């Protein structure tokens, strides 16, 4: 089978690997689509993602959907069932309430991650073995191509959920309109935000933001500057210091900043005095817990979220796909077509 494997920094290959067989309690999934995430790009370009370093060949990919191919001993699931996959183990049960804290547990695994030794191999492969509990059956009428957004949308829903009642009726700025910013717009809308503005340096992401339901867009450095103290909530979705500095300026007194983007490691120069003076609530967020179930419901109900997908490449052209995904001026979410879609 084909798999997208990073061997070292700048060394991404489409390798031919043996098809794995499911063991007890496991299921083999025929992967149909995979979404390329920022962490996949970090691994491909620099051989590391934050503190995690690639020390052995690593199949990338944690945003994957497909159909059940074969159940292992002791597992009773029908071949052909379309599924999304919860990338984490331990995995919350289907339909579990939020707040188990599994996303913060130490020692778990995540698909396509060098955080464990040996690494946890990912899902950019024609076949993937997962535990039965990682399967998330898809409702009829939700195409696999849209369902591939379940994992990153779950990240956004989890993050927005951490703000609780603040979101209902709020005026929100999403700073950074890349794929995660765009999905945050959908999550904010689903959570009852009243007005959502998206800001970005580039024009293309702002078009995506409008395509998923932003009420207004601001091109930074081109349009008039954002007004001080004018948003109830700012979602920092760029993972960039200037964006966080802007967030601190434009959030209102008593408002909240959600740090959804992954900031660079190390010491950062950020004027935090205004956080104190304005009594700003600053919220961090990490992956998600059971919110992938909610994400699947939101995707089934909202066709326009699929506008986040800007490009689709065959797995054989993974190098080109990664190149596109690295260029925010011309792409939003880039997906790989890994196997033909038997449900289309
Ligand atoms: Zn991701």
Coordinates of C-alpha atoms and ligand atoms in Angstrom, one line a residue:
X1 CA 0.0 0.0 0.0
X2 CA 1.0 3.6 -0.5
X3 CA 1.8 5.7 2.6
X4 CA 3.2 9.3 3.0
X5 CA 6.3 8.9 5.2
X6 CA 8.6 11.5 6.5
X7 CA 12.2 10.1 6.9
X8 CA 13.9 13.3 8.0
X9 CA 13.7 17.1 7.7
X10 CA 12.8 17.8 4.0
X11 CA 12.6 14.1 3.2
X12 CA 9.0 13.3 2.5
X13 CA 8.3 10.1 0.4
X14 CA 5.4 8.1 -0.9
X15 CA 6.5 4.7 0.2
X16 CA 5.2 1.2 -0.6
X17 CA 4.4 -0.6 2.7
X18 CA 2.9 -4.0 3.5
X19 CA -0.8 -4.0 4.2
X20 CA -1.3 -4.5 8.0
X21 CA -3.7 -7.1 9.5
X22 CA -6.0 -6.1 12.4
X23 CA -5.4 -7.9 15.8
X24 CA -7.9 -8.5 18.5
X25 CA -10.0 -5.5 19.2
X26 CA -8.8 -3.8 16.1
X27 CA -10.2 -2.7 12.8
X28 CA -8.6 -2.1 9.4
X29 CA -9.9 1.0 7.7
X30 CA -9.6 1.7 4.0
X31 CA -8.6 5.4 4.2
X32 CA -10.3 7.5 1.5
X33 CA -9.3 11.1 2.4
X34 CA -6.7 12.7 4.6
X35 CA -6.4 16.4 5.6
X36 CA -3.0 18.0 5.8
X37 CA -2.5 19.8 9.1
X38 CA 0.1 22.3 10.3
X39 CA 1.8 19.6 12.4
X40 CA 2.2 17.4 9.3
X41 CA 3.9 20.3 7.5
X42 CA 6.2 20.9 10.5
X43 CA 7.3 17.2 10.5
X44 CA 7.8 17.3 6.7
X45 CA 9.8 20.5 6.6
X46 CA 11.8 20.4 9.8
X47 CA 11.6 16.8 11.0
X48 CA 10.0 18.0 14.2
X49 CA 6.8 19.4 15.6
X50 CA 7.4 21.6 18.7
X51 CA 9.4 19.4 21.1
X52 CA 8.7 16.1 19.2
X53 CA 11.4 15.0 16.8
X54 CA 11.3 12.4 14.0
X55 CA 13.9 9.7 14.9
X56 CA 12.4 6.9 12.7
X57 CA 10.3 6.8 9.5
X58 CA 6.9 8.3 10.4
X59 CA 3.7 7.9 8.4
X60 CA 1.9 11.3 8.7
X61 CA -1.8 12.1 9.0
X62 CA -4.3 12.3 11.8
X63 CA -7.3 13.8 9.9
X64 CA -8.5 10.8 8.1
X65 CA -11.8 9.1 7.1
X66 CA -12.6 6.0 5.2
X67 CA -14.6 2.8 5.2
X68 CA -14.3 -0.3 7.4
X69 CA -12.3 -2.9 5.5
X70 CA -11.8 -5.8 7.9
X71 CA -12.6 -6.4 11.6
X72 CA -10.1 -8.2 13.8
X73 CA -10.9 -11.1 16.2
X74 CA -13.7 -10.1 18.7
X75 CA -14.9 -7.1 16.7
X76 CA -18.3 -6.9 15.1
X77 CA -18.4 -4.0 12.6
X78 CA -19.7 -4.2 9.1
X79 CA -17.3 -3.9 6.2
X80 CA -18.0 -0.9 4.1
X81 CA -19.3 1.3 7.0
X82 CA -18.1 4.9 6.4
X83 CA -16.2 6.2 9.4
X84 CA -14.2 9.1 10.8
X85 CA -11.4 8.2 13.2
X86 CA -10.7 9.6 16.7
X87 CA -6.9 10.0 16.5
X88 CA -6.3 9.7 20.2
X89 CA -5.9 6.7 22.5
X90 CA -7.2 6.4 25.1
X91 CA -10.4 7.4 23.3
X92 CA -13.6 8.8 24.8
X93 CA -16.6 6.6 24.1
X94 CA -18.9 7.6 21.3
X95 CA -21.3 10.2 22.7
X96 CA -19.4 10.7 25.9
X97 CA -19.8 14.0 27.7
X98 CA -17.1 16.7 27.3
X99 CA -14.6 17.2 30.0
X100 CA -13.1 13.8 30.6
X101 CA -9.7 15.5 30.4
X102 CA -8.3 12.7 28.1
X103 CA -6.9 15.5 25.8
X104 CA -4.7 16.5 28.7
X105 CA -3.7 13.0 29.8
X106 CA 0.0 12.2 29.8
X107 CA 1.2 9.2 27.9
X108 CA -1.6 8.7 25.3
X109 CA -1.0 8.3 21.6
X110 CA -2.1 10.4 18.6
X111 CA -2.1 9.2 15.0
X112 CA 0.9 10.4 13.0
X113 CA 2.9 11.7 16.0
X114 CA 6.5 11.5 17.1
X115 CA 5.4 12.2 20.6
X116 CA 5.8 8.5 21.4
X117 CA 8.6 6.0 21.0
X118 CA 8.2 4.1 18.8
X119 CA 6.3 6.8 16.9
X120 CA 2.5 6.4 16.4
X121 CA 2.2 5.8 12.7
X122 CA -0.5 7.9 11.0
X123 CA -3.3 7.6 8.5
X124 CA -1.9 8.9 5.2
X125 CA -1.9 5.3 4.1
X126 CA -4.3 3.2 2.1
X127 CA -5.0 1.0 5.1
X128 CA -4.9 1.9 8.8
X129 CA -5.3 -0.2 11.9
X130 CA -7.2 1.4 14.7
X131 CA -8.9 0.3 17.9
X132 CA -12.6 -0.3 17.6
X133 CA -13.3 2.5 20.0
X134 CA -11.6 5.0 17.7
X135 CA -14.3 4.5 15.0
X136 CA -16.9 7.2 14.5
X137 CA -19.7 6.0 12.2
X138 CA -20.8 8.7 9.8
X139 CA -24.5 9.6 9.4
X140 CA -26.1 8.9 6.0
X141 CA -25.8 12.0 3.8
X142 CA -22.5 13.2 5.2
X143 CA -20.0 12.7 2.3
X144 CA -16.5 11.4 3.3
X145 CA -15.0 14.5 1.6
X146 CA -16.7 16.8 4.0
X147 CA -16.3 14.4 7.0
X148 CA -12.5 14.7 6.6
X149 CA -12.8 18.0 8.4
X150 CA -14.2 16.3 11.6
X151 CA -10.8 16.2 13.4
X152 CA -9.8 19.9 12.9
X153 CA -13.4 21.0 13.5
X154 CA -13.4 19.1 16.8
X155 CA -10.3 21.1 17.8
X156 CA -12.2 24.3 17.1
X157 CA -15.4 23.1 18.9
X158 CA -13.4 22.1 21.9
X159 CA -11.6 25.4 22.0
X160 CA -14.7 27.5 21.6
X161 CA -16.4 25.3 24.3
X162 CA -13.8 26.3 26.8
X163 CA -15.2 29.9 26.6
X164 CA -18.6 28.6 27.9
X165 CA -21.4 31.2 28.1
X166 CA -19.2 34.0 26.8
X167 CA -19.8 33.0 23.2
X168 CA -23.6 33.4 23.2
X169 CA -24.4 36.7 21.5
X170 CA -20.7 37.7 21.4
X171 CA -19.0 40.0 18.8
X172 CA -15.9 38.0 17.9
X173 CA -12.7 38.6 16.0
X174 CA -11.0 35.6 14.5
X175 CA -7.4 36.7 13.9
X176 CA -5.8 34.5 11.3
X177 CA -8.2 32.9 8.7
X178 CA -6.3 29.7 7.8
X179 CA -8.0 26.4 8.0
X180 CA -8.3 26.3 11.8
X181 CA -9.5 30.0 11.9
X182 CA -12.1 29.2 9.3
X183 CA -13.3 26.2 11.2
X184 CA -13.4 28.3 14.4
X185 CA -15.9 30.5 12.6
X186 CA -18.2 27.5 12.0
X187 CA -17.8 26.5 15.7
X188 CA -18.5 30.0 16.9
X189 CA -21.5 30.2 14.8
X190 CA -22.8 26.9 16.1
X191 CA -22.2 28.1 19.7
X192 CA -24.3 31.3 19.2
X193 CA -21.8 34.1 18.4
X194 CA -23.8 37.1 17.0
X195 CA -21.2 38.7 14.8
X196 CA -17.9 37.3 13.5
X197 CA -15.1 39.3 11.9
X198 CA -12.1 37.5 10.3
X199 CA -8.8 39.2 9.9
X200 CA -5.8 38.1 7.9
X201 CA -2.8 39.5 6.0
X202 CA -3.9 37.8 2.8
X203 CA -6.9 38.0 0.6
X204 CA -7.4 34.3 -0.1
X205 CA -8.0 33.2 3.5
X206 CA -10.5 36.0 3.9
X207 CA -12.5 34.7 0.9
X208 CA -12.5 31.3 2.7
X209 CA -13.8 33.0 5.8
X210 CA -16.7 34.5 4.0
X211 CA -17.4 31.1 2.4
X212 CA -17.9 29.6 5.8
X213 CA -20.0 32.4 7.2
X214 CA -17.9 35.3 8.5
X215 CA -20.0 38.5 8.7
X216 CA -17.1 40.8 7.9
X217 CA -13.4 40.5 6.9
X218 CA -10.5 42.8 7.4
X219 CA -7.2 42.6 5.4
X220 CA -4.5 43.6 7.9
X221 CA -2.3 46.4 6.6
X222 CA -4.7 47.2 3.8
X223 CA -8.1 47.9 5.3
X224 CA -8.5 50.5 8.2
X225 CA -7.1 49.3 11.4
X226 CA -9.3 47.4 13.9
X227 CA -10.7 49.6 16.7
X228 CA -9.4 49.3 20.2
X229 CA -11.5 47.5 22.9
X230 CA -14.2 46.5 20.3
X231 CA -14.6 42.7 20.5
X232 CA -16.1 40.6 23.3
X233 CA -13.8 37.7 22.2
X234 CA -10.7 37.4 20.1
X235 CA -9.7 34.0 18.7
X236 CA -6.0 34.1 18.0
X237 CA -5.8 31.5 15.2
X238 CA -2.6 32.5 13.5
X239 CA -0.1 31.4 16.2
X240 CA 1.8 34.6 15.6
X241 CA 3.0 37.2 18.1
X242 CA 1.7 40.3 16.2
X243 CA -1.7 38.7 16.1
X244 CA -1.8 38.1 19.8
X245 CA -0.6 41.7 20.4
X246 CA -3.5 42.9 18.2
X247 CA -5.8 40.7 20.2
X248 CA -4.8 42.3 23.4
X249 CA -5.4 45.7 21.9
X250 CA -8.8 45.1 20.3
X251 CA -10.5 42.9 23.0
X252 CA -12.8 44.9 25.2
X253 CA -12.4 45.3 28.9
X254 CA -13.5 42.1 30.7
X255 CA -13.4 40.2 27.3
X256 CA -11.6 37.0 26.5
X257 CA -8.8 35.9 24.2
X258 CA -8.8 32.3 23.0
X259 CA -5.2 31.2 22.1
X260 CA -6.1 28.6 19.4
X261 CA -3.0 29.0 17.2
X262 CA 0.2 27.3 18.3
X263 CA 2.7 30.0 19.3
X264 CA 6.4 29.6 18.5
X265 CA 8.4 28.0 21.3
X266 CA 10.7 30.0 23.6
X267 CA 10.6 33.5 24.9
X268 CA 8.2 35.8 23.2
X269 CA 7.9 39.6 23.5
X270 CA 4.2 40.4 24.3
X271 CA 2.9 43.5 26.2
X272 CA 0.7 41.7 28.8
X273 CA 0.1 44.8 30.9
X274 CA -3.2 45.5 29.1
X275 CA -4.4 42.0 30.0
X276 CA -4.2 43.0 33.6
X277 CA -5.6 46.5 33.2
X278 CA -8.5 45.2 31.0
X279 CA -9.2 42.1 33.2
X280 CA -8.9 39.9 30.1
X281 CA -9.6 36.2 30.3
X282 CA -6.8 34.4 28.4
X283 CA -7.7 30.8 27.5
X284 CA -5.4 28.1 26.1
X285 CA -6.6 24.9 24.4
X286 CA -5.2 21.5 23.4
X287 CA -6.6 19.1 20.8
X288 CA -10.1 17.8 21.9
X289 CA -11.9 15.3 23.9
X290 CA -15.3 13.9 22.8
X291 CA -16.1 16.9 20.5
X292 CA -15.5 14.9 17.3
X293 CA -19.1 13.6 17.8
X294 CA -20.4 17.1 17.8
X295 CA -18.2 18.0 14.8
X296 CA -19.7 15.2 12.8
X297 CA -23.2 16.5 13.6
X298 CA -22.2 20.1 12.6
X299 CA -20.7 18.8 9.3
X300 CA -23.8 16.9 8.5
X301 CA -25.9 20.0 9.0
X302 CA -23.7 22.6 7.4
X303 CA -22.6 22.1 3.8
X304 CA -20.8 25.4 3.5
X305 CA -18.0 24.1 5.8
X306 CA -16.7 22.2 2.9
X307 CA -15.6 25.5 1.4
X308 CA -12.6 25.2 3.8
X309 CA -11.2 22.6 1.4
X310 CA -9.3 24.5 -1.3
X311 CA -7.3 21.7 -3.0
X312 CA -7.4 17.9 -3.4
X313 CA -4.4 15.9 -4.6
X314 CA -3.9 12.2 -5.2
X315 CA -1.7 10.5 -2.6
X316 CA 0.9 9.9 -5.3
X317 CA 1.3 13.7 -5.5
X318 CA 1.7 14.2 -1.8
X319 CA 4.8 16.4 -2.3
X320 CA 2.9 18.8 -4.4
X321 CA 0.0 18.7 -1.9
X322 CA 2.3 19.6 1.0
X323 CA 3.8 22.4 -1.1
X324 CA 0.4 23.9 -1.6
X325 CA -0.6 23.5 2.0
X326 CA 2.5 25.4 3.0
X327 CA 1.5 28.5 1.1
X328 CA -1.3 30.3 2.9
X329 CA -1.7 32.8 0.1
X330 CA -3.0 30.2 -2.3
X331 CA -4.5 27.4 -0.1
X332 CA -6.8 26.7 2.8
X333 CA -7.3 23.0 3.8
X334 CA -5.5 20.7 1.4
X335 CA -6.7 17.1 1.3
X336 CA -5.2 13.9 -0.1
X337 CA -7.4 11.5 -2.0
X338 CA -5.9 8.2 -0.7
X339 CA -8.3 5.6 -2.1
X340 CA -11.3 5.9 -4.4
X341 CA -14.4 6.9 -2.5
X342 CA -16.8 3.8 -2.6
X343 CA -19.7 5.8 -1.2
X344 CA -19.5 8.7 -3.8
Ligands
LIG1 ZN1 -4.9 18.5 12.6

